C-alpha positions as a printed NumPy array, in Angstrom:
array([[ 71.196,  54.16 ,  90.617],
       [ 68.755,  56.705,  92.009],
       [ 65.754,  55.221,  93.819],
       [ 62.561,  57.271,  93.692],
       [ 59.335,  57.041,  95.677],
       [ 57.7  ,  55.481,  92.607],
       [ 60.216,  52.614,  92.785],
       [ 59.099,  51.847,  96.34 ],
       [ 55.331,  52.096,  95.791],
       [ 53.242,  48.928,  95.761],
       [ 51.158,  49.167,  92.557],
       [ 47.498,  49.998,  93.138],
       [ 48.034,  51.06 ,  96.764],
       [ 49.248,  53.984,  98.812],
       [ 51.828,  51.75 , 100.509],
       [ 55.608,  51.713, 100.278],
       [ 57.899,  48.725, 100.581],
       [ 61.086,  49.49 , 102.457],
       [ 64.04 ,  47.204, 103.174],
       [ 64.998,  46.01 , 106.632],
       [ 68.331,  46.957, 108.166],
       [ 70.252,  45.129, 110.837],
       [ 72.417,  46.397, 113.659],
       [ 72.081,  49.287, 116.054],
       [ 72.765,  52.993, 115.682],
       [ 76.125,  54.174, 116.998],
       [ 76.078,  55.578, 120.54 ],
       [ 77.543,  58.918, 119.457],
       [ 74.608,  59.342, 117.057],
       [ 72.001,  58.466, 119.682],
       [ 73.528,  61.009, 122.099],
       [ 73.321,  63.705, 119.422],
       [ 69.771,  62.69 , 118.524],
       [ 68.696,  62.976, 122.168],
       [ 70.099,  66.484, 122.444],
       [ 68.71 ,  67.687, 119.103],
       [ 65.269,  66.108, 119.596],
       [ 64.918,  67.851, 122.947],
       [ 65.584,  71.254, 121.39 ],
       [ 63.364,  70.676, 118.354],
       [ 60.522,  69.299, 120.481],
       [ 60.736,  72.298, 122.819],
       [ 60.527,  74.759, 119.917],
       [ 57.601,  72.891, 118.337],
       [ 55.667,  72.671, 121.615],
       [ 56.339,  76.321, 122.499],
       [ 55.422,  77.516, 118.995],
       [ 52.467,  75.285, 118.101],
       [ 51.343,  73.608, 121.325],
       [ 51.385,  70.083, 122.686],
       [ 48.446,  68.863, 120.617],
       [ 50.075,  69.937, 117.347],
       [ 53.361,  68.301, 118.386],
       [ 51.524,  65.025, 119.042],
       [ 49.61 ,  65.317, 115.751],
       [ 52.892,  65.706, 113.9  ],
       [ 54.429,  62.713, 115.664],
       [ 51.417,  60.622, 114.634],
       [ 51.874,  61.476, 110.936],
       [ 54.05 ,  58.649, 109.525],
       [ 55.681,  60.776, 106.83 ],
       [ 56.419,  63.637, 109.227],
       [ 57.752,  61.126, 111.765],
       [ 60.056,  59.568, 109.157],
       [ 61.315,  63.019, 108.154],
       [ 61.833,  63.908, 111.824],
       [ 64.031,  60.829, 112.16 ],
       [ 66.117,  62.053, 109.212],
       [ 66.414,  65.541, 110.695],
       [ 67.703,  63.978, 113.899],
       [ 70.383,  62.206, 111.867],
       [ 68.917,  58.711, 111.697],
       [ 69.345,  58.068, 107.993],
       [ 68.231,  54.445, 107.902],
       [ 65.202,  54.908, 105.696],
       [ 62.983,  52.222, 107.119],
       [ 63.55 ,  49.728, 109.896],
       [ 64.413,  51.025, 113.313],
       [ 63.153,  54.571, 112.841],
       [ 60.155,  54.198, 115.145],
       [ 62.087,  52.361, 117.846],
       [ 65.082,  54.686, 117.804],
       [ 63.2  ,  57.984, 117.507],
       [ 60.718,  57.064, 120.243],
       [ 63.544,  55.906, 122.509],
       [ 65.339,  59.195, 121.899],
       [ 62.159,  61.205, 122.595],
       [ 61.559,  59.278, 125.842],
       [ 64.935,  60.539, 127.021],
       [ 64.706,  64.102, 125.718],
       [ 61.078,  65.201, 126.176],
       [ 60.74 ,  65.878, 129.884],
       [ 57.692,  67.084, 131.849],
       [ 59.633,  69.833, 133.628],
       [ 60.876,  71.432, 130.398],
       [ 58.356,  70.313, 127.763],
       [ 55.147,  69.916, 129.76 ],
       [ 54.675,  66.328, 128.529],
       [ 56.527,  63.038, 128.708],
       [ 56.894,  60.144, 126.304],
       [ 56.203,  56.731, 127.857],
       [ 55.917,  53.107, 126.826],
       [ 58.177,  50.741, 124.983]])
């Protein structure tokens, strides 16, 4: 059965309902995500600037898509935690000009 965006929409709103997942991502995947996110972040910052990179990260749909591009295919729970953890490890002041903190 194919699930579409319309299936996930809450009627009368602009909100989606997404299922929760349990468990943790495999370590091999996290290592790959760290490496890939560092390269992608560097290209985005060099091409569009730090402010645009931060604007994109703050867009929930772009952020979700970024998680998919990095290989994190869980479509809801864990995306924010995992992607931000990965970015904290890959976006470094000496190479990117900014750092990700918190968590």
